[in-house]
PDB file of C-alpha atoms in Angstrom:
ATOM      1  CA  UNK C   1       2.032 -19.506   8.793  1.00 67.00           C
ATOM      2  CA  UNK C   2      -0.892 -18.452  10.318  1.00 74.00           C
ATOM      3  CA  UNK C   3      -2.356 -15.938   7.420  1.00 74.00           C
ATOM      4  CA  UNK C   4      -1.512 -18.480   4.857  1.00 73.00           C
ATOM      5  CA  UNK C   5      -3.940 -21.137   6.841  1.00 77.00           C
ATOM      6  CA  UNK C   6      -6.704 -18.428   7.034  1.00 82.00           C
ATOM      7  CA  UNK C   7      -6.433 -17.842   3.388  1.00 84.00           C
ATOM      8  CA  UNK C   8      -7.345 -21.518   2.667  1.00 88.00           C
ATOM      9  CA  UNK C   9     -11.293 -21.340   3.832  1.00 89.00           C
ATOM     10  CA  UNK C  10     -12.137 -17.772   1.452  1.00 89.00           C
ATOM     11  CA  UNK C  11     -10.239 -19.382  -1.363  1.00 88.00           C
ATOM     12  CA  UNK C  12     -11.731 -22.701  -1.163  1.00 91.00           C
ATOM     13  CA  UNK C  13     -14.786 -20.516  -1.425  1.00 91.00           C
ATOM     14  CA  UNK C  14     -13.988 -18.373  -4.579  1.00 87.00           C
ATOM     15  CA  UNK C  15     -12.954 -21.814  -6.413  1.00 86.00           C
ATOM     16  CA  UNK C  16     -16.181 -22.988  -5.423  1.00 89.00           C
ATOM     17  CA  UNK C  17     -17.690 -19.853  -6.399  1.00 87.00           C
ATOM     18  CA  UNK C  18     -15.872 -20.091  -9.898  1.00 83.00           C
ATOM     19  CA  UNK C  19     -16.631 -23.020 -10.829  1.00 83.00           C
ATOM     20  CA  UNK C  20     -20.386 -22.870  -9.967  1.00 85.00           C
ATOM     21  CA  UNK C  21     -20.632 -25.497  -8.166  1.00 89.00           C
ATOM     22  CA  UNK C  22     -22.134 -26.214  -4.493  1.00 92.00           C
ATOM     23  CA  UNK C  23     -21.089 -27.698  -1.003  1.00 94.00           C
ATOM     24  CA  UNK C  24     -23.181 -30.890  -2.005  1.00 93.00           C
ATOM     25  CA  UNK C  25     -21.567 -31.323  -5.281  1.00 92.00           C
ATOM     26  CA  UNK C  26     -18.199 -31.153  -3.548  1.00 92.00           C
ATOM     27  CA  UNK C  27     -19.139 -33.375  -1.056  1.00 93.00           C
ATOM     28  CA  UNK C  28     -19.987 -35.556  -3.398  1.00 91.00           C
ATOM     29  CA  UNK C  29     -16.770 -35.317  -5.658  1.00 89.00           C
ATOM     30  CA  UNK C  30     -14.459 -35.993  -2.717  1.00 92.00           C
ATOM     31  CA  UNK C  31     -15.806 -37.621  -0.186  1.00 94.00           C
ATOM     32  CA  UNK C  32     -15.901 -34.799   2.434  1.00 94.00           C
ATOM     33  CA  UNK C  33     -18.844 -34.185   4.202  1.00 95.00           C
ATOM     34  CA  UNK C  34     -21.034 -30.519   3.411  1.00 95.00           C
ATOM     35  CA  UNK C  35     -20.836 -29.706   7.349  1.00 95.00           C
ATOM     36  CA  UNK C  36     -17.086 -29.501   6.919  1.00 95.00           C
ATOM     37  CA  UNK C  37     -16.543 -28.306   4.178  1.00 95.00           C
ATOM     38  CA  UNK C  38     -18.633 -25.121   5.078  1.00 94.00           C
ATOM     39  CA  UNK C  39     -16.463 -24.974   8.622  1.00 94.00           C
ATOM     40  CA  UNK C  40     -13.195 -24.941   6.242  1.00 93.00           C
ATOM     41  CA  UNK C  41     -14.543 -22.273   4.087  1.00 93.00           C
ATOM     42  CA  UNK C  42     -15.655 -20.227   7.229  1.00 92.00           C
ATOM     43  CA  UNK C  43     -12.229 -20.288   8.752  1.00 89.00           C
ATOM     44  CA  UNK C  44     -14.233 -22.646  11.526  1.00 92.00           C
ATOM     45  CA  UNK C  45     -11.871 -25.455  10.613  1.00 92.00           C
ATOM     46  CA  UNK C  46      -8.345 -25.996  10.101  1.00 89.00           C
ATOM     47  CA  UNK C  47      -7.114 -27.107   6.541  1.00 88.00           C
ATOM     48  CA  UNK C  48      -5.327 -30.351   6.800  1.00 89.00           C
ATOM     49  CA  UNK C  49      -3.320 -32.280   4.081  1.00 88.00           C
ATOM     50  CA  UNK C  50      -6.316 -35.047   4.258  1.00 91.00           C
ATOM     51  CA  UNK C  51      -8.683 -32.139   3.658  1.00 92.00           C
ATOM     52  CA  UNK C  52      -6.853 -30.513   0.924  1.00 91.00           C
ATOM     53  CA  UNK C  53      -5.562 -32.850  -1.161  1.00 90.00           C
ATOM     54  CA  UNK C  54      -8.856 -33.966  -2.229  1.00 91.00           C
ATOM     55  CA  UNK C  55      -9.836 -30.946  -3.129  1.00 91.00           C
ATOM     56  CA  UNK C  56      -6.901 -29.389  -5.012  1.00 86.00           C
ATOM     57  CA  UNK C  57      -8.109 -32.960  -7.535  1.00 85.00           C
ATOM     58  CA  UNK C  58     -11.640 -31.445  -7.317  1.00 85.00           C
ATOM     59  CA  UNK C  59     -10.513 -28.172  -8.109  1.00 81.00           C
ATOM     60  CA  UNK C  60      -8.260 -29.526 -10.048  1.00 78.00           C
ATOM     61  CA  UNK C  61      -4.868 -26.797  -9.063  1.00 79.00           C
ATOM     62  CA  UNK C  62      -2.134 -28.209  -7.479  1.00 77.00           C
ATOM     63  CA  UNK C  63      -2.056 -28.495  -3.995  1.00 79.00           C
ATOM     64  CA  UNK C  64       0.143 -25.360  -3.610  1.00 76.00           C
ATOM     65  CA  UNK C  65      -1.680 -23.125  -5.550  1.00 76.00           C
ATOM     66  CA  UNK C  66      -4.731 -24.210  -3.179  1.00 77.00           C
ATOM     67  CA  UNK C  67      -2.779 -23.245  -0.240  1.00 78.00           C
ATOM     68  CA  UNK C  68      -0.914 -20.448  -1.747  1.00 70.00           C
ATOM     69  CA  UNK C  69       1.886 -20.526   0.674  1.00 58.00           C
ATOM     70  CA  UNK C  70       4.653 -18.192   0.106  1.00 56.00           C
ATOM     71  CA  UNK C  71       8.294 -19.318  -1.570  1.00 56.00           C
ATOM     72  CA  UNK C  72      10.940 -18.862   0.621  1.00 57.00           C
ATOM     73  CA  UNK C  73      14.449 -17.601  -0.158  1.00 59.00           C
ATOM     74  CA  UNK C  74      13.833 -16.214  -3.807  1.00 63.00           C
ATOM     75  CA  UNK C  75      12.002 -12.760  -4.494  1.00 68.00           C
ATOM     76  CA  UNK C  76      11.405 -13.314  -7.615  1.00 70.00           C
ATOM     77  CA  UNK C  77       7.736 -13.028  -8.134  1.00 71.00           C
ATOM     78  CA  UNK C  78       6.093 -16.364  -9.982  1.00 69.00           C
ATOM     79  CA  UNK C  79       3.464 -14.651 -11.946  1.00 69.00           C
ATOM     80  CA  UNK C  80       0.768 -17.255 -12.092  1.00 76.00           C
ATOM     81  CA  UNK C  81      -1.947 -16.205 -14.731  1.00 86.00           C
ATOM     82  CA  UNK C  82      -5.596 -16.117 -14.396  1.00 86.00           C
ATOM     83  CA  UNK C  83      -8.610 -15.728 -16.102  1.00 87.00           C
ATOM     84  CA  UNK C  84     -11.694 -13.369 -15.107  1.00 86.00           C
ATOM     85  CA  UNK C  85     -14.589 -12.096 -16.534  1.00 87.00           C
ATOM     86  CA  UNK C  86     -12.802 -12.594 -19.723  1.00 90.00           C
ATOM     87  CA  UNK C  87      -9.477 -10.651 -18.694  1.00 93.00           C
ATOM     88  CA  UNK C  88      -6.103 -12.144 -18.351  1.00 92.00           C
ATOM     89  CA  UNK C  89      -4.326 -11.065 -14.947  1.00 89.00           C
ATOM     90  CA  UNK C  90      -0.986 -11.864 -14.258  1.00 89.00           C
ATOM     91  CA  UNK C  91      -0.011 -11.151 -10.642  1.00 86.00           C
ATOM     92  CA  UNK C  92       3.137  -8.612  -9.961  1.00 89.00           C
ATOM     93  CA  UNK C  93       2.678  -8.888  -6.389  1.00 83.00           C
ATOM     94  CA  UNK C  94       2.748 -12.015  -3.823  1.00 68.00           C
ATOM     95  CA  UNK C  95       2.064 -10.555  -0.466  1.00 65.00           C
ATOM     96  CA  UNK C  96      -1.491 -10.485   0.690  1.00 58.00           C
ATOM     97  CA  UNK C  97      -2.942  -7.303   1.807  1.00 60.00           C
ATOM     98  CA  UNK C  98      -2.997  -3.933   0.446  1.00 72.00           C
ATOM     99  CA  UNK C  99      -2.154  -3.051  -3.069  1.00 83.00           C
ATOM    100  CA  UNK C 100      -1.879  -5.832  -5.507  1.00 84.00           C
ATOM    101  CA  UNK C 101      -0.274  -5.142  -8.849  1.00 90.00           C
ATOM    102  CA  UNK C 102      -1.188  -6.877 -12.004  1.00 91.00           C
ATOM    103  CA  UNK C 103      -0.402  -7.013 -15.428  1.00 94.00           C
ATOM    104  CA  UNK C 104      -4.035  -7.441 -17.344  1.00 96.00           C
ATOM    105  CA  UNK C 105      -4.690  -7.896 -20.674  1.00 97.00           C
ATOM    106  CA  UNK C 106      -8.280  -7.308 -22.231  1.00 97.00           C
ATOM    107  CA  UNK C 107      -9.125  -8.773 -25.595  1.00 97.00           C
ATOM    108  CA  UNK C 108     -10.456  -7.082 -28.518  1.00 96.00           C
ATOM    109  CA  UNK C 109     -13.823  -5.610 -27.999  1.00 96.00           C
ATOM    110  CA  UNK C 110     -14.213  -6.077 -24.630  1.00 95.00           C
ATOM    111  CA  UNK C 111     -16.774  -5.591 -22.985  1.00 94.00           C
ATOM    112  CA  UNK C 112     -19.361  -4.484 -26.085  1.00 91.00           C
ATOM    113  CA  UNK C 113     -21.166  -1.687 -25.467  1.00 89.00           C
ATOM    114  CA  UNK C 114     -23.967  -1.184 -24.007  1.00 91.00           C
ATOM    115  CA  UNK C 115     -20.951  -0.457 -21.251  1.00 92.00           C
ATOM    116  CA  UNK C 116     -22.406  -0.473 -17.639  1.00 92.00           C
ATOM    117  CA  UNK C 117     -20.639   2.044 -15.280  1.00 94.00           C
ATOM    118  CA  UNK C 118     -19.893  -0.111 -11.869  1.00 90.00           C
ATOM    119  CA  UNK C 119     -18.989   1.797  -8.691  1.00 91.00           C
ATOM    120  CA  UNK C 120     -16.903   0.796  -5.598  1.00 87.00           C
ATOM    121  CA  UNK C 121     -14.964   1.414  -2.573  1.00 85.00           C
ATOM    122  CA  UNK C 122     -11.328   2.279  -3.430  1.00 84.00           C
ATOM    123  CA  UNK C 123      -8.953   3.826  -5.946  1.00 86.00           C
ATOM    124  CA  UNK C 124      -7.105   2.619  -9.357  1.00 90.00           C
ATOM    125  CA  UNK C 125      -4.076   3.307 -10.920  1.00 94.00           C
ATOM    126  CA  UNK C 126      -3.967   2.148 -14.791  1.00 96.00           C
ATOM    127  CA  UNK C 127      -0.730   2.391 -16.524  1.00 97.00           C
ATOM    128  CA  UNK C 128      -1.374   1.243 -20.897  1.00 98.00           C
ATOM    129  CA  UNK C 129       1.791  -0.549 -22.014  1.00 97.00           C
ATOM    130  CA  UNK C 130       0.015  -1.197 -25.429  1.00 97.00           C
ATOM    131  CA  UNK C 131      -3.344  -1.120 -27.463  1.00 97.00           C
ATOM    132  CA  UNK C 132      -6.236   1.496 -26.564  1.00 97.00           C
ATOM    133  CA  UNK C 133      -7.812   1.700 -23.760  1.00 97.00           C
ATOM    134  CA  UNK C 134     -11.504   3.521 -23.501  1.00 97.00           C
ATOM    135  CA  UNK C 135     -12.129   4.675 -20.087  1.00 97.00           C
ATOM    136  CA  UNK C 136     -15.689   6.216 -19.314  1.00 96.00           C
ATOM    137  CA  UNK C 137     -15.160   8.072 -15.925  1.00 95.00           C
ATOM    138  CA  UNK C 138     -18.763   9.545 -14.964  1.00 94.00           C
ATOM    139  CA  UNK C 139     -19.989  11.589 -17.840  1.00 94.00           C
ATOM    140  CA  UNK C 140     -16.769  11.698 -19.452  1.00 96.00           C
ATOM    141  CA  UNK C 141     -14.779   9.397 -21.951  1.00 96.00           C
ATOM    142  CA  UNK C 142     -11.163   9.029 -22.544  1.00 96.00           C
ATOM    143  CA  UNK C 143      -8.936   7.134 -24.787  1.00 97.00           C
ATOM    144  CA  UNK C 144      -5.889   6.290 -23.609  1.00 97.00           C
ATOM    145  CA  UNK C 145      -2.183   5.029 -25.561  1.00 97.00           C
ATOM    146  CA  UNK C 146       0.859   3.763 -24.592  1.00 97.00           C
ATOM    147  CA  UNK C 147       2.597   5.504 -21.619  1.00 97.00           C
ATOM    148  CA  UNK C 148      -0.617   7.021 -20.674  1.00 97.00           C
ATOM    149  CA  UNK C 149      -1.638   6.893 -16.572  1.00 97.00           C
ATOM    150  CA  UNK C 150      -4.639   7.173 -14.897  1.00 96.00           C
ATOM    151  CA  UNK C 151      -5.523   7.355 -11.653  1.00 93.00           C
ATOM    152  CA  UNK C 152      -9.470   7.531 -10.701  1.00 92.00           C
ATOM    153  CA  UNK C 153     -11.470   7.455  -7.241  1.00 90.00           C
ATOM    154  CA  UNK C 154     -13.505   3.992  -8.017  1.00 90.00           C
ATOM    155  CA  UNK C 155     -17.046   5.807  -6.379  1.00 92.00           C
ATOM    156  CA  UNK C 156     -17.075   7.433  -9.286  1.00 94.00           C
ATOM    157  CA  UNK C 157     -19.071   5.180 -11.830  1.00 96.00           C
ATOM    158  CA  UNK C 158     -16.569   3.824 -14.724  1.00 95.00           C
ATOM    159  CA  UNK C 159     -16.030   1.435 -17.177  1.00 96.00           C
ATOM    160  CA  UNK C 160     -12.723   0.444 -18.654  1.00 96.00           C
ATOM    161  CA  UNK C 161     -12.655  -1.448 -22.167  1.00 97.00           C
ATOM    162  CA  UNK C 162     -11.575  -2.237 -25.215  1.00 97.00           C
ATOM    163  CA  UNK C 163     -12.776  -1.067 -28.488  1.00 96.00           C
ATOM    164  CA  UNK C 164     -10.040  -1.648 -30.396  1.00 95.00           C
ATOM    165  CA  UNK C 165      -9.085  -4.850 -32.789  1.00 96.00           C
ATOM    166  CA  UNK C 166      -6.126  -5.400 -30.782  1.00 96.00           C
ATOM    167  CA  UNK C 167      -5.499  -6.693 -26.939  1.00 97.00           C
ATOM    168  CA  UNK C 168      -4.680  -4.162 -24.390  1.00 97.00           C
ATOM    169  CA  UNK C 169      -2.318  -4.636 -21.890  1.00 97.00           C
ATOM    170  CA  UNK C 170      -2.269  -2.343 -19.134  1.00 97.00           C
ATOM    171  CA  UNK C 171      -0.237  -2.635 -15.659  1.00 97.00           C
ATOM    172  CA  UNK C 172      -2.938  -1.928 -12.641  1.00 94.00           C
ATOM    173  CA  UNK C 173      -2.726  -1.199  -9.035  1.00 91.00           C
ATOM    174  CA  UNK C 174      -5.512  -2.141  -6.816  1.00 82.00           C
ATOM    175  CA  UNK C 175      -6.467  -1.646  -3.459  1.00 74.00           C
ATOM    176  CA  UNK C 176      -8.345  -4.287  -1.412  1.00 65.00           C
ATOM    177  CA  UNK C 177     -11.535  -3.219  -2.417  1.00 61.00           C
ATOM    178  CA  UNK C 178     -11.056  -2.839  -6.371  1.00 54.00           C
ATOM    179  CA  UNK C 179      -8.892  -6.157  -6.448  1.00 50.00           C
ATOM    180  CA  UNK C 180     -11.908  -7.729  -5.025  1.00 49.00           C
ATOM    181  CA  UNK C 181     -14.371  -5.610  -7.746  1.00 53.00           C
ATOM    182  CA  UNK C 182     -12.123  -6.971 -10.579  1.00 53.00           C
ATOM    183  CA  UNK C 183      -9.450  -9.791  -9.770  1.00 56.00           C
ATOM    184  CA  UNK C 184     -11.901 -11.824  -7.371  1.00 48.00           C
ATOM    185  CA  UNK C 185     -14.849 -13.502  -8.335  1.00 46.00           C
TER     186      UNK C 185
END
């Protein structure tokens, strides 16, 4: 119960984040003063329903998607899919904490070159289930098909895309540190 309630405050603050908006702006929308909302964000302040519910209308994601509280009693995993930097993800995962699992699907011509190698903490594991994935890797470029794996330290500077006409969907596994680089905002 505990690491659900301390996973309110940083994802109050990515949907903030998202949405480009500020503390005063939220304030504003529901009611709830900057000071606190800042404290919930922090972890400083315990999310209440009172709290919460105004938000989730702000945000406008139902209340337990805010909270994110795990379902009891059935593992089946309810993907839940997102939108970032362009990119579908689709969750395969649902405990916090370690690696995460998606399903992601990158549209046609994404990104356009010029392609901008990033660099970060961590390791990924890319598995192409269809379409053609480009994959610079340092000085070196790849092309990947269906059935094809890679797996890549993430200090080395990369860029995965699409030059194709078609989506590619890919299944990837993430560490704390790449989810962060690619799934959060």
């Amino acid at each position: 119960m505990q690491e659900v309630l301390d996973a309110v405050g940083p994802r109050l603050r990515a949907l903030r984040s998202e949405r480009a908006v500020t503390l005063a702006q939220v304030s504003e929308t529901t009611g709830i003063s900057v000071s606190t909302l800042s404290r919930l964000e922090s972890g400083q302040r315990k999310p209440t329903l009172e709290l919460l519910l105004p938000l989730a209308r702000a945000y406008q994601v139902p209340l337990d998607e805010l909270v994110d509280a795990p379902e009891t009693g059935d593992p089946r995993v309810r993907a839940k899919p997102f939108t970032r930097h362009g990119r579908t993800f689709i969750p395969l995962t649902r405990r916090p904490g370690g690696v995460q699992a998606y399903k992601v699907v990158i549209p046609a011509h994404d990104p356009r070159p010029p392609y901008e190698p990033a660099t970060h903490e961590g390791y990924e594991w890319l598995y192409v289930l269809s379409g053609r994935l480009f994959l610079v890797l340092g000085t070196k470029e790849l092309e990947l098909g269906a059935g094809e794996v890679v797996e890549f330290d993430t200090r080395t500077p990369h860029v995965v895309a699409n030059r194709g006409d078609v989506p590619v969907e890919m299944i990837g596994l993430f560490g704390p540190q790449g989810e962060r680089m690619h799934v959060r905002s």
